[in-house]
Amino acid sequence: MKKHLFALFLIVSTGIINTSIVFADNPISFKTDLYGNKPITQLINDTTSGNSFIGQIVDKYKKLNAYTFEYSMTAYLKNKKESETGKFYFKAPKFLKIEQTSGKRNGSVAVLNNGDKVMAHPGGLVKFVRVNLDKYDDDLKCLNGYDMVESDFLSLALALKSYIDKGMKAIVTKQACLVNDLNGKFFILDVYNGKFLYKRVLLDPVNNFPVYWLDYNDNKLYSYSKFYNINTSPTFDSLTFQLK
């Protein structure tokens, strides 16, 4: 029963900064296949090593004191497509709150108060039930397998760094790419596990916000997330990081 009541979709995805990392400003055209269950096949030649880029965003994300954002995630689970949305709250050093706003676990809420335990409740008719879970409990994983407590921006940037430390290769476009079907320009950061694409992050070139985060398995897309309505100057009251 616990698994059905309290499994929450909690993500993340990634950093917000107020100072952009600047490359050349001659956008190239790039077409994604973002919503297909296969990798993006467009070859990007105008790239450089992503190691320094990742290091810079890690350093800048460490300076973030508070933020909120909304997100959507879609994952392909056993050939079945599932989607959910929610709102994420963060306050340094490690206060987190996630409210799920759509999907089969709509109404679920989870709160981490800078400790090792997460207070949570499901949605729907049983939303008044409360549980106290270990912060790495399987019930607190996202659709893509991420842990709630590792889904703040800094943790996600550190995850990118950890892939490099494990010997994976990162590349980033030298300039903002015009992604036609997304109607915008983005820096595109790719991480490769051997010859296979493992992660792809599209970042806003003005402020380096992550806009899309894509996860691959054996070079096939298995989840993608979008981040929007990012606010780095939120007003929190004494009840924000309480389970209501």
Coordinates of C-alpha atoms in Angstrom, one line a residue:
M1 CA 0.0 0.0 0.0
K2 CA 2.8 2.4 0.8
K3 CA 4.3 2.0 -2.7
H4 CA 0.9 3.0 -4.2
L5 CA 0.2 5.9 -1.9
F6 CA 3.5 7.6 -1.5
A7 CA 5.6 7.2 -4.7
L8 CA 6.2 10.8 -5.8
F9 CA 7.5 12.2 -9.0
L10 CA 10.2 14.7 -8.0
I11 CA 12.8 16.1 -10.3
V12 CA 14.9 18.4 -11.2
S13 CA 16.7 19.2 -13.2
T14 CA 19.4 22.0 -12.9
G15 CA 21.1 25.4 -12.4
I16 CA 20.0 29.0 -12.4
I17 CA 22.5 31.8 -12.6
N18 CA 22.3 35.5 -13.2
T19 CA 25.6 35.8 -15.2
S20 CA 25.9 34.1 -18.5
I21 CA 28.8 32.1 -19.9
V22 CA 29.4 33.9 -23.2
F23 CA 30.4 32.2 -26.5
A24 CA 30.2 33.5 -30.1
D25 CA 26.8 34.9 -31.1
N26 CA 26.4 33.5 -34.6
P27 CA 23.6 30.9 -34.1
I28 CA 23.7 27.7 -36.1
S29 CA 20.5 25.9 -37.0
F30 CA 19.7 22.7 -35.1
K31 CA 16.6 20.5 -35.3
T32 CA 15.7 18.2 -32.5
D33 CA 13.6 15.1 -32.2
L34 CA 12.8 16.0 -28.6
Y35 CA 9.5 14.1 -28.3
G36 CA 10.5 10.9 -30.2
N37 CA 11.8 7.8 -28.4
K38 CA 15.1 8.0 -30.1
P39 CA 18.3 10.1 -29.9
I40 CA 18.8 13.4 -31.6
T41 CA 20.7 12.6 -34.7
Q42 CA 21.9 16.0 -35.8
L43 CA 25.7 16.1 -35.7
I44 CA 27.1 19.1 -33.9
N45 CA 30.6 20.0 -35.1
D46 CA 31.1 23.4 -33.5
T47 CA 31.8 22.2 -30.0
T48 CA 34.5 22.2 -27.3
S49 CA 35.1 20.2 -24.2
G50 CA 32.3 20.6 -21.7
N51 CA 34.5 20.0 -18.6
S52 CA 35.2 23.7 -18.0
F53 CA 31.6 24.7 -18.7
I54 CA 30.3 22.2 -16.1
G55 CA 32.9 23.5 -13.6
Q56 CA 31.7 27.0 -14.1
I57 CA 28.0 26.3 -13.6
V58 CA 28.8 24.2 -10.5
D59 CA 30.6 27.2 -8.9
K60 CA 27.8 29.5 -9.7
Y61 CA 25.0 27.2 -8.6
K62 CA 26.7 27.0 -5.2
K63 CA 25.9 30.7 -4.7
L64 CA 22.1 30.3 -5.1
N65 CA 20.3 30.9 -1.9
A66 CA 16.7 30.3 -2.9
Y67 CA 14.6 29.6 -6.0
T68 CA 11.4 28.1 -7.3
F69 CA 10.6 26.6 -10.7
E70 CA 7.9 24.5 -12.4
Y71 CA 8.7 21.4 -14.4
S72 CA 7.2 18.8 -16.6
M73 CA 8.7 15.3 -17.2
T74 CA 7.9 12.5 -19.6
A75 CA 9.4 9.0 -19.3
Y76 CA 9.1 5.9 -21.4
L77 CA 8.6 3.0 -18.9
K78 CA 8.3 -0.5 -20.3
N79 CA 7.2 1.0 -23.6
K80 CA 4.6 3.1 -21.8
K81 CA 4.7 6.9 -21.9
E82 CA 4.0 8.6 -18.6
S83 CA 4.0 12.4 -17.9
E84 CA 3.8 14.5 -14.7
T85 CA 4.2 18.2 -13.7
G86 CA 5.0 19.9 -10.5
K87 CA 6.5 22.9 -8.6
F88 CA 9.9 22.8 -6.9
Y89 CA 11.0 25.0 -3.9
F90 CA 14.6 25.4 -2.6
K91 CA 16.3 27.3 0.2
A92 CA 19.9 26.9 1.2
P93 CA 21.5 24.9 2.6
K94 CA 19.1 22.0 1.8
F95 CA 15.4 22.8 2.3
L96 CA 13.3 21.3 -0.5
K97 CA 9.7 21.0 -1.3
I98 CA 8.0 19.4 -4.2
E99 CA 4.3 19.7 -5.1
Q100 CA 3.0 17.5 -7.9
T101 CA 0.4 19.2 -10.0
S102 CA -0.6 16.6 -12.6
G103 CA -0.1 12.9 -13.4
K104 CA -1.2 9.8 -11.6
R105 CA 0.2 11.1 -8.3
N106 CA -1.3 14.5 -8.6
G107 CA -1.5 16.3 -5.2
S108 CA 1.5 14.6 -3.7
V109 CA 3.8 16.8 -1.6
A110 CA 7.2 16.0 -0.1
V111 CA 9.4 18.2 2.2
L112 CA 13.0 17.9 3.2
N113 CA 14.0 20.2 6.1
N114 CA 17.8 20.1 5.8
G115 CA 18.0 16.6 7.4
D116 CA 17.8 12.9 6.6
K117 CA 14.1 12.5 6.6
V118 CA 11.3 13.5 4.2
M119 CA 7.8 14.2 5.3
A120 CA 5.3 13.4 2.5
H121 CA 1.6 12.8 1.8
P122 CA -0.1 11.5 -1.3
G123 CA -2.8 13.3 -3.3
G124 CA -6.5 12.6 -3.7
L125 CA -8.7 11.3 -0.9
V126 CA -5.8 10.1 1.2
K127 CA -3.9 13.3 1.2
F128 CA -4.3 13.6 5.0
V129 CA -2.1 10.6 5.6
R130 CA 1.5 11.5 6.5
V131 CA 4.6 9.5 6.3
N132 CA 8.2 10.0 7.4
L133 CA 10.6 8.5 4.8
D134 CA 14.3 8.2 4.5
K135 CA 15.5 10.8 2.0
Y136 CA 16.8 8.1 -0.3
D137 CA 13.6 6.0 -0.1
D138 CA 12.6 4.4 -3.4
D139 CA 9.2 6.1 -3.0
L140 CA 10.9 9.4 -3.4
K141 CA 12.3 8.9 -6.9
C142 CA 11.4 10.7 -10.1
L143 CA 10.1 8.9 -13.1
N144 CA 13.6 8.9 -14.5
G145 CA 15.1 7.4 -11.4
Y146 CA 16.5 10.6 -9.8
D147 CA 16.3 11.0 -6.1
M148 CA 14.3 14.0 -4.8
V149 CA 17.1 15.1 -2.5
E150 CA 19.5 15.2 -5.4
S151 CA 17.2 17.1 -7.7
D152 CA 18.1 20.6 -6.7
F153 CA 20.2 22.6 -9.3
L154 CA 23.6 22.2 -7.6
S155 CA 23.1 18.4 -7.2
L156 CA 22.2 18.0 -10.9
A157 CA 25.3 20.0 -11.9
L158 CA 27.4 17.9 -9.6
A159 CA 25.9 14.8 -11.3
L160 CA 27.2 16.1 -14.6
K161 CA 30.6 16.5 -13.0
S162 CA 30.5 13.0 -11.6
Y163 CA 30.0 11.6 -15.1
I164 CA 33.2 13.3 -16.2
D165 CA 35.0 12.0 -13.1
K166 CA 33.9 8.5 -14.1
G167 CA 35.6 8.9 -17.5
M168 CA 32.6 10.0 -19.7
K169 CA 33.1 12.7 -22.3
A170 CA 31.3 16.0 -22.2
I171 CA 31.1 18.5 -25.1
V172 CA 29.3 21.8 -25.4
T173 CA 28.4 24.0 -28.3
K174 CA 30.7 27.0 -28.7
Q175 CA 27.8 29.3 -29.5
A176 CA 24.1 29.4 -29.0
C177 CA 22.3 27.1 -31.5
L178 CA 19.0 28.0 -33.0
V179 CA 16.8 25.0 -32.3
N180 CA 14.1 25.4 -34.9
D181 CA 11.3 23.3 -33.5
L182 CA 11.8 24.8 -30.0
N183 CA 11.7 28.4 -31.3
G184 CA 14.8 29.5 -29.4
K185 CA 18.6 29.5 -29.0
F186 CA 20.4 27.2 -26.6
F187 CA 23.8 26.1 -25.5
I188 CA 23.7 22.3 -26.0
L189 CA 25.7 20.2 -23.5
D190 CA 26.1 16.5 -24.3
V191 CA 27.6 13.7 -22.2
Y192 CA 28.7 10.5 -23.8
N193 CA 29.1 7.1 -22.2
G194 CA 31.5 5.6 -24.6
K195 CA 30.1 6.1 -28.1
F196 CA 26.5 6.5 -26.8
L197 CA 24.7 9.8 -25.9
Y198 CA 23.9 9.6 -22.2
K199 CA 22.7 13.1 -21.2
R200 CA 21.7 16.2 -23.1
V201 CA 21.0 19.6 -21.5
L202 CA 19.7 22.6 -23.4
L203 CA 20.6 25.9 -21.5
D204 CA 19.4 29.4 -21.9
P205 CA 22.3 31.4 -23.4
V206 CA 21.4 34.6 -21.5
N207 CA 21.4 33.3 -18.0
N208 CA 22.4 29.6 -18.4
F209 CA 19.1 28.3 -16.9
P210 CA 18.5 24.6 -18.0
V211 CA 15.5 24.6 -20.2
Y212 CA 15.5 20.9 -21.3
W213 CA 17.2 17.9 -19.7
L214 CA 17.2 14.6 -21.7
D215 CA 18.2 11.2 -20.5
Y216 CA 19.3 8.3 -22.7
N217 CA 19.8 4.6 -22.3
D218 CA 21.7 2.7 -25.0
N219 CA 21.5 5.8 -27.2
K220 CA 17.7 5.9 -26.9
L221 CA 15.7 8.7 -25.3
Y222 CA 13.9 7.4 -22.1
S223 CA 13.0 10.7 -20.4
Y224 CA 12.9 14.4 -21.0
S225 CA 12.2 17.3 -18.7
K226 CA 11.4 21.0 -19.2
F227 CA 11.9 23.8 -16.6
Y228 CA 10.0 27.1 -16.7
N229 CA 8.8 30.0 -14.6
I230 CA 12.2 30.0 -12.7
N231 CA 12.3 32.6 -9.9
T232 CA 15.6 33.2 -8.1
S233 CA 14.1 35.8 -5.7
P234 CA 11.1 34.0 -4.1
T235 CA 9.4 35.1 -0.9
F236 CA 9.1 32.2 1.5
D237 CA 7.0 32.3 4.7
S238 CA 7.4 30.2 7.8
L239 CA 5.1 27.5 6.4
T240 CA 6.7 27.1 3.0
F241 CA 8.8 24.2 4.0
Q242 CA 6.1 22.6 6.2
L243 CA 3.8 19.7 5.1
K244 CA 0.4 21.3 4.9

